[in-house]
Amino acid sequence: MTYETLLVETRGRVGLITLNRPQALNALNRQLLDELTGVLAGFEADAGIGAIVITGSEKAFAAGADIKEMQPYGFAQAMLEDLAAGWDDVAGCRKPMIAAVSGFALGGGCELAMMCDFIIASETAKFGQPEITLGVIPGMGGTQRLTRAIGKSKAMDLCLTGRLMDAAEAERSGLVARVVAPEKLLDEALAAAEKIAGFSLTAAMMAKEAVGRAYETVLSEGMRAERRLFHALFATDDQKEGMTAFIEKRKPAFRHR
Ligand code: CO8
């Protein structure tokens, strides 16, 4: 299957999605969203895929939602179409997703990176929520996920001034998990994804779900959710295999269920 806005490949148990609208610095338009949700649904249904990497080009992960597509919108159209809501399907992907970010990750691009489970950035990465400069505010989760990731003061700074944050500041602030040299970005992200995909898929998906809960709920609810997921994993073949392999001093052969 070929796509107009994405390059899609599988590397072993890893699904690799490269945003591919170079003429618009990978601006996120409706077609890209449709193609991306389709690919993610396919990866999610495929038991052979254990983790996903989303990346862009060296110059831009994505320079935001497509401004040319949004410019003619009025309030009624934005509301009735529920503009930006389709991105919830991307954030709802249940398999581990890593964003490999080089260059600009602005507006919707920064928001897409934050929908992933963690971000690996190249030293050239620049993050920002410059929507204020266009007379709007972030609409794909920026005011919420950025605030949870880096705290109120810095999130306010970025959303109110529209300034960009470089990779070092993004790592210091907790937005980014690792910063690597530009030429190592994809290898680092693919190696991390391959590692995750080698573990029990149920355990990885439940780890993602449990950490995700910390984001959305109070501590006691999160603890309850973690406990249930932890207990449930004792019903899997992979728990027996993982613990037996440890005791027998050998590598586990996970069946991913
Ligand atoms: N949308 C559409 N086209 C874009 C976008 C964009 N976000 N960003 C860049 N482009 C296009 C430019 O128009 C240009 O096209 P053309 O050659 O036809 O004029 C081409 O990409 C190259 O861009 P530049 O010439 O501007 O490249 P520079 O290297 O000079 O500058 C920048 C790079 C600084 C990244 C600059 O392009 C820029 O400021 N881009 C816009 C950044 C921005 O404001 N992003 C936020 C957008 S709003 C948003 O994301 C809201 C999200 C929530 C709503 C989601 C609803 C679906």
mmCIF file of C-alpha atoms and ligand atoms in Angstrom:
data_model
loop_
_atom_site.group_PDB
_atom_site.id
_atom_site.type_symbol
_atom_site.label_atom_id
_atom_site.label_comp_id
_atom_site.label_asym_id
_atom_site.label_seq_id
_atom_site.Cartn_x
_atom_site.Cartn_y
_atom_site.Cartn_z
ATOM 1 C CA MET A 1 0.000 0.000 0.000
ATOM 2 C CA THR A 2 1.311 3.476 -0.838
ATOM 3 C CA TYR A 3 0.401 6.792 0.738
ATOM 4 C CA GLU A 4 0.699 10.358 -0.474
ATOM 5 C CA THR A 5 1.714 11.925 2.830
ATOM 6 C CA LEU A 6 3.535 9.088 4.590
ATOM 7 C CA LEU A 7 6.255 6.528 4.024
ATOM 8 C CA VAL A 8 5.436 3.327 5.849
ATOM 9 C CA GLU A 9 7.630 0.306 6.442
ATOM 10 C CA THR A 10 8.106 -2.477 8.932
ATOM 11 C CA ARG A 11 11.474 -3.392 10.400
ATOM 12 C CA GLY A 12 11.039 -6.735 12.140
ATOM 13 C CA ARG A 13 8.414 -6.111 14.834
ATOM 14 C CA VAL A 14 8.659 -2.314 14.510
ATOM 15 C CA GLY A 15 6.339 -0.179 12.369
ATOM 16 C CA LEU A 16 8.083 2.919 11.020
ATOM 17 C CA ILE A 17 6.021 5.888 9.818
ATOM 18 C CA THR A 18 7.791 8.832 8.160
ATOM 19 C CA LEU A 19 5.737 11.985 7.668
ATOM 20 C CA ASN A 20 6.296 12.954 4.053
ATOM 21 C CA ARG A 21 5.017 16.343 2.889
ATOM 22 C CA PRO A 22 8.431 17.969 2.308
ATOM 23 C CA GLN A 23 6.937 20.882 0.342
ATOM 24 C CA ALA A 24 5.022 21.969 3.480
ATOM 25 C CA LEU A 25 7.524 20.952 6.196
ATOM 26 C CA ASN A 26 5.218 18.012 6.974
ATOM 27 C CA ALA A 27 2.295 20.264 7.889
ATOM 28 C CA LEU A 28 -0.487 18.046 9.152
ATOM 29 C CA ASN A 29 -3.460 18.169 6.804
ATOM 30 C CA ARG A 30 -6.680 16.147 6.694
ATOM 31 C CA GLN A 31 -5.261 13.628 4.239
ATOM 32 C CA LEU A 32 -2.222 13.024 6.437
ATOM 33 C CA LEU A 33 -4.480 12.469 9.446
ATOM 34 C CA ASP A 34 -6.650 10.013 7.499
ATOM 35 C CA GLU A 35 -3.618 8.102 6.266
ATOM 36 C CA LEU A 36 -1.951 8.098 9.678
ATOM 37 C CA THR A 37 -5.026 6.801 11.519
ATOM 38 C CA GLY A 38 -5.405 4.088 8.866
ATOM 39 C CA VAL A 39 -1.787 2.969 9.221
ATOM 40 C CA LEU A 40 -1.934 3.008 13.033
ATOM 41 C CA ALA A 41 -5.153 0.945 12.997
ATOM 42 C CA GLY A 42 -3.392 -1.578 10.749
ATOM 43 C CA PHE A 43 -0.340 -1.740 13.026
ATOM 44 C CA GLU A 44 -2.578 -2.110 16.036
ATOM 45 C CA ALA A 45 -4.432 -5.047 14.477
ATOM 46 C CA ASP A 46 -1.164 -6.730 13.436
ATOM 47 C CA ALA A 47 0.176 -9.077 16.115
ATOM 48 C CA GLY A 48 3.552 -8.925 14.339
ATOM 49 C CA ILE A 49 3.997 -5.269 15.318
ATOM 50 C CA GLY A 50 5.156 -4.575 18.875
ATOM 51 C CA ALA A 51 6.120 -0.879 18.716
ATOM 52 C CA ILE A 52 5.823 2.083 16.376
ATOM 53 C CA VAL A 53 8.197 4.934 15.483
ATOM 54 C CA ILE A 54 6.890 8.182 13.989
ATOM 55 C CA THR A 55 9.454 10.474 12.432
ATOM 56 C CA GLY A 56 9.738 13.327 9.935
ATOM 57 C CA SER A 57 12.570 14.830 7.899
ATOM 58 C CA GLU A 58 15.860 16.281 9.059
ATOM 59 C CA LYS A 59 14.425 19.815 8.738
ATOM 60 C CA ALA A 60 10.986 19.191 10.219
ATOM 61 C CA PHE A 61 9.201 16.575 12.244
ATOM 62 C CA ALA A 62 6.105 18.676 11.454
ATOM 63 C CA ALA A 63 5.726 22.484 11.325
ATOM 64 C CA GLY A 64 2.188 22.300 12.659
ATOM 65 C CA ALA A 65 -1.326 21.734 11.424
ATOM 66 C CA ASP A 66 -1.797 22.905 7.844
ATOM 67 C CA ILE A 67 -2.422 26.648 8.156
ATOM 68 C CA LYS A 68 -3.566 26.925 4.527
ATOM 69 C CA GLU A 69 -6.261 24.307 5.159
ATOM 70 C CA MET A 70 -7.459 25.978 8.392
ATOM 71 C CA GLN A 71 -7.367 29.608 7.236
ATOM 72 C CA PRO A 72 -10.874 29.694 5.630
ATOM 73 C CA TYR A 73 -12.610 28.077 8.628
ATOM 74 C CA GLY A 74 -15.264 29.936 10.636
ATOM 75 C CA PHE A 75 -16.417 29.048 14.136
ATOM 76 C CA ALA A 76 -19.484 27.067 13.044
ATOM 77 C CA GLN A 77 -17.517 24.906 10.616
ATOM 78 C CA ALA A 78 -14.756 24.294 13.172
ATOM 79 C CA MET A 79 -17.316 23.330 15.795
ATOM 80 C CA LEU A 80 -19.609 21.258 13.623
ATOM 81 C CA GLU A 81 -16.708 19.326 12.085
ATOM 82 C CA ASP A 82 -15.102 19.099 15.529
ATOM 83 C CA LEU A 83 -11.824 20.313 14.009
ATOM 84 C CA ALA A 84 -8.770 18.589 15.527
ATOM 85 C CA ALA A 85 -10.833 15.851 17.234
ATOM 86 C CA GLY A 86 -9.709 13.236 14.711
ATOM 87 C CA TRP A 87 -6.260 13.386 16.333
ATOM 88 C CA ASP A 88 -7.678 11.696 19.423
ATOM 89 C CA ASP A 89 -7.555 8.448 17.419
ATOM 90 C CA VAL A 90 -3.798 8.874 17.011
ATOM 91 C CA ALA A 91 -3.336 9.549 20.723
ATOM 92 C CA GLY A 92 -5.538 6.516 21.437
ATOM 93 C CA CYS A 93 -3.191 4.017 19.779
ATOM 94 C CA ARG A 94 -2.658 1.245 22.326
ATOM 95 C CA LYS A 95 0.763 0.067 21.144
ATOM 96 C CA PRO A 96 3.942 1.841 22.283
ATOM 97 C CA MET A 97 4.783 4.792 20.024
ATOM 98 C CA ILE A 98 8.056 6.725 19.929
ATOM 99 C CA ALA A 99 8.436 10.130 18.266
ATOM 100 C CA ALA A 100 11.861 10.626 16.639
ATOM 101 C CA VAL A 101 12.077 14.395 16.239
ATOM 102 C CA SER A 102 14.550 16.346 14.149
ATOM 103 C CA GLY A 103 14.103 20.023 13.236
ATOM 104 C CA PHE A 104 10.788 21.799 13.757
ATOM 105 C CA ALA A 105 8.089 20.251 15.943
ATOM 106 C CA LEU A 106 5.747 23.211 16.136
ATOM 107 C CA GLY A 107 2.075 23.570 16.972
ATOM 108 C CA GLY A 108 0.348 20.364 15.895
ATOM 109 C CA GLY A 109 3.814 18.880 15.256
ATOM 110 C CA CYS A 110 4.770 19.324 18.904
ATOM 111 C CA GLU A 111 1.330 18.018 19.864
ATOM 112 C CA LEU A 112 1.745 14.922 17.684
ATOM 113 C CA ALA A 113 5.142 14.250 19.268
ATOM 114 C CA MET A 114 3.492 14.519 22.694
ATOM 115 C CA MET A 115 0.780 12.016 21.671
ATOM 116 C CA CYS A 116 3.583 9.479 21.390
ATOM 117 C CA ASP A 117 4.744 7.691 24.547
ATOM 118 C CA PHE A 118 8.129 9.307 24.553
ATOM 119 C CA ILE A 119 10.209 11.611 22.417
ATOM 120 C CA ILE A 120 13.753 11.047 21.237
ATOM 121 C CA ALA A 121 15.103 14.288 19.795
ATOM 122 C CA SER A 122 18.024 15.182 17.610
ATOM 123 C CA GLU A 123 20.243 18.070 18.779
ATOM 124 C CA THR A 124 18.625 20.141 16.001
ATOM 125 C CA ALA A 125 15.059 19.734 17.300
ATOM 126 C CA LYS A 126 12.979 22.827 18.048
ATOM 127 C CA PHE A 127 9.705 22.576 19.923
ATOM 128 C CA GLY A 128 7.037 25.224 20.272
ATOM 129 C CA GLN A 129 3.375 26.131 20.383
ATOM 130 C CA PRO A 130 3.380 29.263 18.199
ATOM 131 C CA GLU A 131 -0.403 29.287 17.576
ATOM 132 C CA ILE A 132 -0.685 32.608 19.442
ATOM 133 C CA THR A 133 1.216 34.224 16.564
ATOM 134 C CA LEU A 134 -1.623 33.102 14.254
ATOM 135 C CA GLY A 135 -4.404 34.434 16.470
ATOM 136 C CA VAL A 136 -5.392 31.032 17.890
ATOM 137 C CA ILE A 137 -4.297 28.575 20.600
ATOM 138 C CA PRO A 138 -3.131 24.947 20.456
ATOM 139 C CA GLY A 139 -6.003 22.635 19.523
ATOM 140 C CA MET A 140 -4.535 19.126 19.489
ATOM 141 C CA GLY A 141 -3.725 18.913 23.189
ATOM 142 C CA GLY A 142 -0.839 21.384 23.457
ATOM 143 C CA THR A 143 -2.142 23.372 26.411
ATOM 144 C CA GLN A 144 -2.865 20.126 28.281
ATOM 145 C CA ARG A 145 -0.076 17.696 27.426
ATOM 146 C CA LEU A 146 2.644 20.350 27.419
ATOM 147 C CA THR A 147 1.570 21.606 30.844
ATOM 148 C CA ARG A 148 1.626 18.081 32.239
ATOM 149 C CA ALA A 149 5.021 17.444 30.621
ATOM 150 C CA ILE A 150 6.916 20.604 31.574
ATOM 151 C CA GLY A 151 4.784 22.369 34.186
ATOM 152 C CA LYS A 152 2.671 25.519 34.175
ATOM 153 C CA SER A 153 5.342 28.202 34.039
ATOM 154 C CA LYS A 154 7.199 26.889 31.001
ATOM 155 C CA ALA A 155 3.996 25.843 29.212
ATOM 156 C CA MET A 156 2.603 29.343 29.733
ATOM 157 C CA ASP A 157 5.858 30.847 28.485
ATOM 158 C CA LEU A 158 5.721 28.795 25.271
ATOM 159 C CA CYS A 159 1.966 29.163 24.634
ATOM 160 C CA LEU A 160 1.821 32.882 25.443
ATOM 161 C CA THR A 161 5.020 34.079 23.761
ATOM 162 C CA GLY A 162 5.126 31.516 20.944
ATOM 163 C CA ARG A 163 8.895 31.161 21.409
ATOM 164 C CA LEU A 164 10.686 27.974 20.414
ATOM 165 C CA MET A 165 12.571 25.672 22.772
ATOM 166 C CA ASP A 166 15.714 23.856 21.635
ATOM 167 C CA ALA A 167 16.479 20.186 22.295
ATOM 168 C CA ALA A 168 18.650 20.854 25.360
ATOM 169 C CA GLU A 169 15.926 22.928 27.033
ATOM 170 C CA ALA A 170 13.295 20.361 26.036
ATOM 171 C CA GLU A 171 15.324 17.576 27.668
ATOM 172 C CA ARG A 172 15.976 19.669 30.796
ATOM 173 C CA SER A 173 12.255 20.392 31.024
ATOM 174 C CA GLY A 174 11.239 16.750 30.793
ATOM 175 C CA LEU A 175 9.521 16.987 27.415
ATOM 176 C CA VAL A 176 12.132 14.819 25.750
ATOM 177 C CA ALA A 177 13.476 11.482 26.988
ATOM 178 C CA ARG A 178 16.810 11.487 25.124
ATOM 179 C CA VAL A 179 18.773 13.836 22.870
ATOM 180 C CA VAL A 180 21.141 12.360 20.296
ATOM 181 C CA ALA A 181 23.280 13.547 17.378
ATOM 182 C CA PRO A 182 21.200 14.091 14.215
ATOM 183 C CA GLU A 183 22.785 11.182 12.349
ATOM 184 C CA LYS A 184 21.987 8.795 15.222
ATOM 185 C CA LEU A 185 18.323 9.786 15.653
ATOM 186 C CA LEU A 186 16.576 7.101 13.647
ATOM 187 C CA ASP A 187 18.902 4.297 14.776
ATOM 188 C CA GLU A 188 18.378 5.272 18.413
ATOM 189 C CA ALA A 189 14.587 5.363 18.037
ATOM 190 C CA LEU A 190 14.468 2.101 16.088
ATOM 191 C CA ALA A 191 16.727 0.381 18.638
ATOM 192 C CA ALA A 192 14.468 1.522 21.486
ATOM 193 C CA ALA A 193 11.371 0.377 19.586
ATOM 194 C CA GLU A 194 12.983 -2.961 18.747
ATOM 195 C CA LYS A 195 13.823 -3.475 22.402
ATOM 196 C CA ILE A 196 10.232 -2.752 23.452
ATOM 197 C CA ALA A 197 8.867 -4.966 20.664
ATOM 198 C CA GLY A 198 11.018 -7.857 21.919
ATOM 199 C CA PHE A 199 9.223 -7.904 25.273
ATOM 200 C CA SER A 200 5.802 -9.359 25.958
ATOM 201 C CA LEU A 201 3.307 -7.320 23.926
ATOM 202 C CA THR A 202 0.638 -7.590 26.608
ATOM 203 C CA ALA A 203 3.100 -6.382 29.266
ATOM 204 C CA ALA A 204 4.275 -3.483 27.087
ATOM 205 C CA MET A 205 0.712 -2.434 26.281
ATOM 206 C CA MET A 206 -0.283 -2.648 29.931
ATOM 207 C CA ALA A 207 2.790 -0.660 31.000
ATOM 208 C CA LYS A 208 1.738 2.018 28.506
ATOM 209 C CA GLU A 209 -1.828 1.958 29.786
ATOM 210 C CA ALA A 210 -0.716 2.166 33.426
ATOM 211 C CA VAL A 211 1.694 5.084 32.906
ATOM 212 C CA GLY A 212 -1.008 6.757 30.815
ATOM 213 C CA ARG A 213 -3.331 6.593 33.817
ATOM 214 C CA ALA A 214 -0.881 8.643 35.896
ATOM 215 C CA TYR A 215 -1.476 11.389 33.384
ATOM 216 C CA GLU A 216 -5.237 11.350 33.700
ATOM 217 C CA THR A 217 -6.235 10.554 37.229
ATOM 218 C CA VAL A 218 -5.509 10.988 40.927
ATOM 219 C CA LEU A 219 -2.903 8.799 42.636
ATOM 220 C CA SER A 220 -5.306 6.405 44.395
ATOM 221 C CA GLU A 221 -7.214 5.699 41.148
ATOM 222 C CA GLY A 222 -3.965 5.287 39.261
ATOM 223 C CA MET A 223 -2.664 2.852 41.880
ATOM 224 C CA ARG A 224 -5.872 0.811 41.632
ATOM 225 C CA ALA A 225 -5.586 0.688 37.851
ATOM 226 C CA GLU A 226 -1.928 -0.333 38.059
ATOM 227 C CA ARG A 227 -2.739 -3.091 40.553
ATOM 228 C CA ARG A 228 -5.477 -4.571 38.297
ATOM 229 C CA LEU A 229 -3.224 -4.515 35.239
ATOM 230 C CA PHE A 230 -0.359 -6.010 37.260
ATOM 231 C CA HIS A 231 -2.615 -8.841 38.507
ATOM 232 C CA ALA A 232 -3.977 -9.467 35.000
ATOM 233 C CA LEU A 233 -0.487 -10.075 33.639
ATOM 234 C CA PHE A 234 -0.265 -13.229 35.791
ATOM 235 C CA ALA A 235 -2.821 -14.722 33.395
ATOM 236 C CA THR A 236 -0.401 -14.482 30.460
ATOM 237 C CA ASP A 237 1.990 -17.067 28.995
ATOM 238 C CA ASP A 238 4.654 -14.383 28.904
ATOM 239 C CA GLN A 239 4.657 -13.906 32.687
ATOM 240 C CA LYS A 240 5.381 -17.628 33.150
ATOM 241 C CA GLU A 241 8.038 -17.535 30.455
ATOM 242 C CA GLY A 242 9.692 -14.336 31.709
ATOM 243 C CA MET A 243 9.936 -15.461 35.324
ATOM 244 C CA THR A 244 10.826 -19.081 34.481
ATOM 245 C CA ALA A 245 13.599 -17.901 32.159
ATOM 246 C CA PHE A 246 15.037 -15.733 34.926
ATOM 247 C CA ILE A 247 15.104 -18.693 37.337
ATOM 248 C CA GLU A 248 16.579 -21.017 34.693
ATOM 249 C CA LYS A 249 19.219 -18.371 33.844
ATOM 250 C CA ARG A 250 18.279 -18.189 30.141
ATOM 251 C CA LYS A 251 16.810 -15.560 27.804
ATOM 252 C CA PRO A 252 13.009 -15.510 27.701
ATOM 253 C CA ALA A 253 11.256 -16.484 24.464
ATOM 254 C CA PHE A 254 8.153 -14.338 24.680
ATOM 255 C CA ARG A 255 5.094 -15.420 22.710
ATOM 256 C CA HIS A 256 3.690 -11.882 23.030
ATOM 257 C CA ARG A 257 0.517 -13.058 24.716
HETATM 258 N N1 CO8 B 1 0.989 24.912 7.385
HETATM 259 C C1 CO8 B 1 1.033 25.020 6.046
HETATM 260 N N2 CO8 B 1 2.169 25.235 5.367
HETATM 261 C C2 CO8 B 1 3.309 25.369 6.062
HETATM 262 C C3 CO8 B 1 3.338 25.272 7.467
HETATM 263 C C4 CO8 B 1 2.101 25.012 8.146
HETATM 264 N N3 CO8 B 1 2.033 24.852 9.477
HETATM 265 N N4 CO8 B 1 4.613 25.457 7.890
HETATM 266 C C5 CO8 B 1 5.355 25.651 6.787
HETATM 267 N N5 CO8 B 1 4.572 25.596 5.685
HETATM 268 C C6 CO8 B 1 4.975 25.755 4.291
HETATM 269 C C7 CO8 B 1 5.276 27.217 3.972
HETATM 270 O O1 CO8 B 1 4.090 27.914 3.679
HETATM 271 C C8 CO8 B 1 6.182 27.054 2.762
HETATM 272 O O2 CO8 B 1 5.399 26.791 1.643
HETATM 273 P P1 CO8 B 1 5.572 27.684 0.295
HETATM 274 O O3 CO8 B 1 6.970 27.349 -0.165
HETATM 275 O O4 CO8 B 1 4.514 27.157 -0.601
HETATM 276 O O5 CO8 B 1 5.447 29.095 0.682
HETATM 277 C C9 CO8 B 1 6.966 25.796 3.072
HETATM 278 O O6 CO8 B 1 6.204 25.086 4.053
HETATM 279 C C10 CO8 B 1 8.337 26.063 3.674
HETATM 280 O O7 CO8 B 1 8.164 26.903 4.794
HETATM 281 P P2 CO8 B 1 8.995 28.262 5.020
HETATM 282 O O8 CO8 B 1 9.360 28.854 3.710
HETATM 283 O O9 CO8 B 1 8.223 29.107 5.961
HETATM 284 O O10 CO8 B 1 10.304 27.661 5.713
HETATM 285 P P3 CO8 B 1 11.309 28.432 6.694
HETATM 286 O O11 CO8 B 1 12.481 27.531 6.868
HETATM 287 O O12 CO8 B 1 11.555 29.816 6.227
HETATM 288 O O13 CO8 B 1 10.518 28.553 8.102
HETATM 289 C C11 CO8 B 1 9.158 27.717 9.910
HETATM 290 C C12 CO8 B 1 10.231 27.397 8.838
HETATM 291 C C13 CO8 B 1 9.753 28.680 10.932
HETATM 292 C C14 CO8 B 1 8.790 26.395 10.573
HETATM 293 C C15 CO8 B 1 7.936 28.363 9.236
HETATM 294 O O14 CO8 B 1 7.545 27.564 8.131
HETATM 295 C C16 CO8 B 1 6.726 28.496 10.144
HETATM 296 O O15 CO8 B 1 6.697 29.396 10.975
HETATM 297 N N6 CO8 B 1 5.711 27.637 9.968
HETATM 298 C C17 CO8 B 1 4.472 27.716 10.720
HETATM 299 C C18 CO8 B 1 4.657 27.252 12.151
HETATM 300 C C19 CO8 B 1 3.367 27.374 12.908
HETATM 301 O O16 CO8 B 1 2.860 28.457 13.136
HETATM 302 N N7 CO8 B 1 2.799 26.233 13.316
HETATM 303 C C20 CO8 B 1 1.532 26.168 14.039
HETATM 304 C C21 CO8 B 1 0.392 25.934 13.097
HETATM 305 S S1 CO8 B 1 -1.196 26.003 13.864
HETATM 306 C C22 CO8 B 1 -1.378 24.500 14.604
HETATM 307 O O17 CO8 B 1 -0.548 23.671 14.507
HETATM 308 C C23 CO8 B 1 -2.646 24.279 15.371
HETATM 309 C C24 CO8 B 1 -2.833 22.819 15.769
HETATM 310 C C25 CO8 B 1 -4.199 22.488 16.303
HETATM 311 C C26 CO8 B 1 -5.306 22.427 15.272
HETATM 312 C C27 CO8 B 1 -5.333 21.172 14.484
HETATM 313 C C28 CO8 B 1 -6.529 21.149 13.527
HETATM 314 C C29 CO8 B 1 -6.412 20.127 12.437
#
